[in-house]
Coordinates of C-alpha atoms in Angstrom, one line a residue:
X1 CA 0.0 0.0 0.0
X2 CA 1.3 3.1 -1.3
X3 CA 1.4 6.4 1.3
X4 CA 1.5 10.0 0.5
X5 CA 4.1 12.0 2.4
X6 CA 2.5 15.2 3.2
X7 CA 4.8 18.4 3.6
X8 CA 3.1 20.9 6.1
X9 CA 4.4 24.5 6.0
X10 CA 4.8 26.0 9.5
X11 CA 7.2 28.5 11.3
X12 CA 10.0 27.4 13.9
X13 CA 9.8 29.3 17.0
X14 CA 12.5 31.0 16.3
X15 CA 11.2 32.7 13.2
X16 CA 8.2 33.3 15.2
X17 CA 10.4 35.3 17.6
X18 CA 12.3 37.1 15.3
X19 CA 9.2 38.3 12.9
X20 CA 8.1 39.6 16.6
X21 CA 10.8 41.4 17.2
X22 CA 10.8 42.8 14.3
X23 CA 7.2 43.9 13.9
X24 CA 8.2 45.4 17.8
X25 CA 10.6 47.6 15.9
X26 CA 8.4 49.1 13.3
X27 CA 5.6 49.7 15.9
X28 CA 7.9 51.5 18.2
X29 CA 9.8 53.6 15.1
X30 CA 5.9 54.1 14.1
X31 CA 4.9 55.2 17.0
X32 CA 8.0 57.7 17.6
X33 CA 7.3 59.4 14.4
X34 CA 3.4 59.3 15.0
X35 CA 4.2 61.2 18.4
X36 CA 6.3 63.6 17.2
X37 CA 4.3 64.4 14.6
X38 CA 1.7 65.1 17.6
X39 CA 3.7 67.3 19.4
X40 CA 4.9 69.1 16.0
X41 CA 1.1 69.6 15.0
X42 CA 0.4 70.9 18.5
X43 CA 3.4 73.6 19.0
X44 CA 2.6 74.7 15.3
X45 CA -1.4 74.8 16.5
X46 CA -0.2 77.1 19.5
X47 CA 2.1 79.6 17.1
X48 CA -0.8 79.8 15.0
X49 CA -2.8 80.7 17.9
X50 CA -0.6 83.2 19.6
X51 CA 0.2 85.0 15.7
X52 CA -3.6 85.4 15.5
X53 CA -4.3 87.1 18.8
X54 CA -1.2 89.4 18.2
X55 CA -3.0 90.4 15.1
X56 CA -5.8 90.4 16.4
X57 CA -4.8 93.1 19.1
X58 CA -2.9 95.2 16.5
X59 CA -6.3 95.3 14.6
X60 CA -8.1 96.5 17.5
X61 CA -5.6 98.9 18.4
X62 CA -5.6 99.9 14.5
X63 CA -8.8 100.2 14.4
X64 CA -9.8 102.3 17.3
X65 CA -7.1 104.8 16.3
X66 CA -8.4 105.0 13.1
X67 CA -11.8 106.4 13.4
X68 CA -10.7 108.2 16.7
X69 CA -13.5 111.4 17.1
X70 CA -12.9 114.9 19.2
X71 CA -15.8 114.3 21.8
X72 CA -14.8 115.0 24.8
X73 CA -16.4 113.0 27.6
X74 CA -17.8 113.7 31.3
X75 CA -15.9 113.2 34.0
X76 CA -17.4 110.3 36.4
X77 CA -18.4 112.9 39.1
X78 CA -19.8 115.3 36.8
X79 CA -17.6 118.3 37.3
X80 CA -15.3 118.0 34.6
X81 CA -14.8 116.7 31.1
X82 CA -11.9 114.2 30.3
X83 CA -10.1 114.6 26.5
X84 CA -11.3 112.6 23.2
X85 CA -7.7 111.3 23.5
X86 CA -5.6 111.2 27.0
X87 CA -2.7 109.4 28.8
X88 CA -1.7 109.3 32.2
X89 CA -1.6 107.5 35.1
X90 CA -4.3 109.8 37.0
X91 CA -6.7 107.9 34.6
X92 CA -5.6 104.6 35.6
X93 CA -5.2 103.4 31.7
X94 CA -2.3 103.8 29.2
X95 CA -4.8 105.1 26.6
X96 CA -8.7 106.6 27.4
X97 CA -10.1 107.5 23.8
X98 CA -13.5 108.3 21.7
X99 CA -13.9 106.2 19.1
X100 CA -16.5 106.3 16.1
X101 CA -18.3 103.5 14.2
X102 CA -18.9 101.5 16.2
X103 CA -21.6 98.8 14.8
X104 CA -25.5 98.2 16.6
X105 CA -26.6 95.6 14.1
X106 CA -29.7 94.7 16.9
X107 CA -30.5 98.5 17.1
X108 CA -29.7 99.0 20.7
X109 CA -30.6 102.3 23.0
X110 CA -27.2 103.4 22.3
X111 CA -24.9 105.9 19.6
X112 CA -22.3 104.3 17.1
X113 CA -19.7 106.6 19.8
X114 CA -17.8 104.3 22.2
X115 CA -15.7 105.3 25.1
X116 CA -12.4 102.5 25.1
X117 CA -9.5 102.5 27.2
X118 CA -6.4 100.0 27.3
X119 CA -4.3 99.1 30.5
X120 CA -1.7 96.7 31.2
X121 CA -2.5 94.3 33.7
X122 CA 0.5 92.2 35.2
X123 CA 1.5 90.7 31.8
X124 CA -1.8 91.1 30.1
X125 CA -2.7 93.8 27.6
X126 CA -6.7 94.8 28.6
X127 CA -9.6 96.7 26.5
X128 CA -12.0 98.4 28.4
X129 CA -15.0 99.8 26.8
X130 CA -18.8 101.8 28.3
X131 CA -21.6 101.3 27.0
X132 CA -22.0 105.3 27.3
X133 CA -19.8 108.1 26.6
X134 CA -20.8 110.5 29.5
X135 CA -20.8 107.4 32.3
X136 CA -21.3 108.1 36.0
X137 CA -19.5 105.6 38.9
X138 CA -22.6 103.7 38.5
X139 CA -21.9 102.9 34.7
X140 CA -20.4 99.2 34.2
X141 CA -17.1 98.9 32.5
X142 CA -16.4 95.7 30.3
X143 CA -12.8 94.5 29.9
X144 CA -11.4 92.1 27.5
X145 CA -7.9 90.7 27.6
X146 CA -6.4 91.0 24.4
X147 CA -3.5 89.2 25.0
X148 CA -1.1 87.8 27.3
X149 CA 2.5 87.4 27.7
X150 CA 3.1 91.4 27.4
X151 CA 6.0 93.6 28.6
X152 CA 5.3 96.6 28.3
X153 CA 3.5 98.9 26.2
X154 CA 4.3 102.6 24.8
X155 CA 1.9 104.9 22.7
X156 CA 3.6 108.1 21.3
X157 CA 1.8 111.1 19.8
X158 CA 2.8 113.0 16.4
X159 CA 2.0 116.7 16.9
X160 CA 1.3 118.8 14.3
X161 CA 5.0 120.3 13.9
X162 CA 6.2 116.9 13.6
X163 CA 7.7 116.2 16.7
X164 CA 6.7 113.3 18.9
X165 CA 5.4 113.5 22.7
X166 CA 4.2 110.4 25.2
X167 CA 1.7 112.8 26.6
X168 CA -1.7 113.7 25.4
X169 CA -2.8 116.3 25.2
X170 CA 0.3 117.8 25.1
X171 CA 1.0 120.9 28.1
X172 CA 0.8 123.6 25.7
X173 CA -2.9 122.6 24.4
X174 CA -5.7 124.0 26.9
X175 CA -9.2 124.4 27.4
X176 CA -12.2 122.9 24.9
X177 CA -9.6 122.8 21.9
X178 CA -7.9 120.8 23.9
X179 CA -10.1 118.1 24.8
X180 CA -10.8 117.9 21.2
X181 CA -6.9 117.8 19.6
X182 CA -6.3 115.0 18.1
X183 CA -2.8 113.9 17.0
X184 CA -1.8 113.3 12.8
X185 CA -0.5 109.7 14.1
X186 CA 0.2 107.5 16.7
X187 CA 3.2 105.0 17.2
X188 CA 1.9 101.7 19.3
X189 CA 4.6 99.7 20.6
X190 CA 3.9 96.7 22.2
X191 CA 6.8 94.3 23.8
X192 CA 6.4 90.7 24.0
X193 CA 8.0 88.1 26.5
X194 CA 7.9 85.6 23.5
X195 CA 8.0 87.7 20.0
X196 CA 10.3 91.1 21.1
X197 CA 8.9 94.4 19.8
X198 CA 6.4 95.0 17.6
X199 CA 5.5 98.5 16.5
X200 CA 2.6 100.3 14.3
X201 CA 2.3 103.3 13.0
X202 CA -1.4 104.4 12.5
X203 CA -2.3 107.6 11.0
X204 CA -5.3 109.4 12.8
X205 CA -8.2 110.7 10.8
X206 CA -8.1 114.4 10.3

């Protein structure tokens, strides 16, 4: 009687181990590069992030500047009016201001004029804004921080002969004129922890 020999294909253990090995390898090579790539995608996601809201604030800024209008405002107590532009620390902000156009697309009990301000907090750079332009103590202010990681910040005035001040109004400019002058341009420099400095130049509306 006449048997068939039959051949059956297998793997030794040591093949076995090796092909393991092996695939152990690739899987941890794959997973380095898959992790990396992680952490690549999520430092670029947090430049991106940090580029936008220093645009962002430069736009504001930009913006605010930009359609800047002479209206005096009020003085909180009522017995005094406060410039359509002014610096100084007895104001408590880096930059008080009257700014125009400013959209009510749901038609609120309000003007398109909006009374802004911008402080720096510890290391955060805040907008301030009323709801009305002639505000009492009793008159809510909103803040928004703009952005974070800030060093310092500097505004300087152009006068009209040119020359450059940190102060406005300037000493020589008195009285309702005064509260009205505005300056032909503004230099915003803003100083980050992260990025260095950064300045604008925004011409003001005549």
């Amino acid at each position: 009687m006449r048997h068939a020999h039959e051949h059956r294909g297998g793997f030794t253990l040591i093949e076995v181990l090796v092909a393991l090995a092996v695939f152990a390898i690739m899987s941890a090579l794959a997973y380095g590069t898959l992790n990396q790539t992680l952490i690549s995608a999520e430092i670029l996601s947090a430049r991106m992030d940090r580029l936008q809201a220093i645009q962002r604030t430069i736009r504001q800024v930009d913006q605010d500047l930009k359609q800047l209008a002479p209206r005096p405002v009020r003085d909180e107590l009522g017995d005094g009016y406060g410039a359509a532009l002014r610096t100084g620390f007895q104001t408590g902000f880096a930059l008080e201001l009257t700014r125009g156009g400013w959209t009510n697309p749901i038609a609120l009990p309000r003007g398109t004029l909006q009374r802004a301000a911008y402080r720096l907090e510890d290391d955060e750079f805040v907008r301030y804004h009323w709801n009305v332009l002639d505000r009492t103590l009793s008159n809510p202010v909103i803040g928004v921080t703009l952005l974070d990681d800030v060093e310092s910040v500097v505004f300087r005035f152009m006068q009209e002969n040119g020359e450059w001040t940190e102060q406005w109004p300037p000493s020589q400019r008195s009285g309702l004129l005064g509260l009205r002058y505005r300056p032909r341009a503004v230099q915003f420099i803003l100083t980050l922890l992260d990025e260095g400095e950064i300045t604008r130049l925004i011409e003001v509306s005549p």
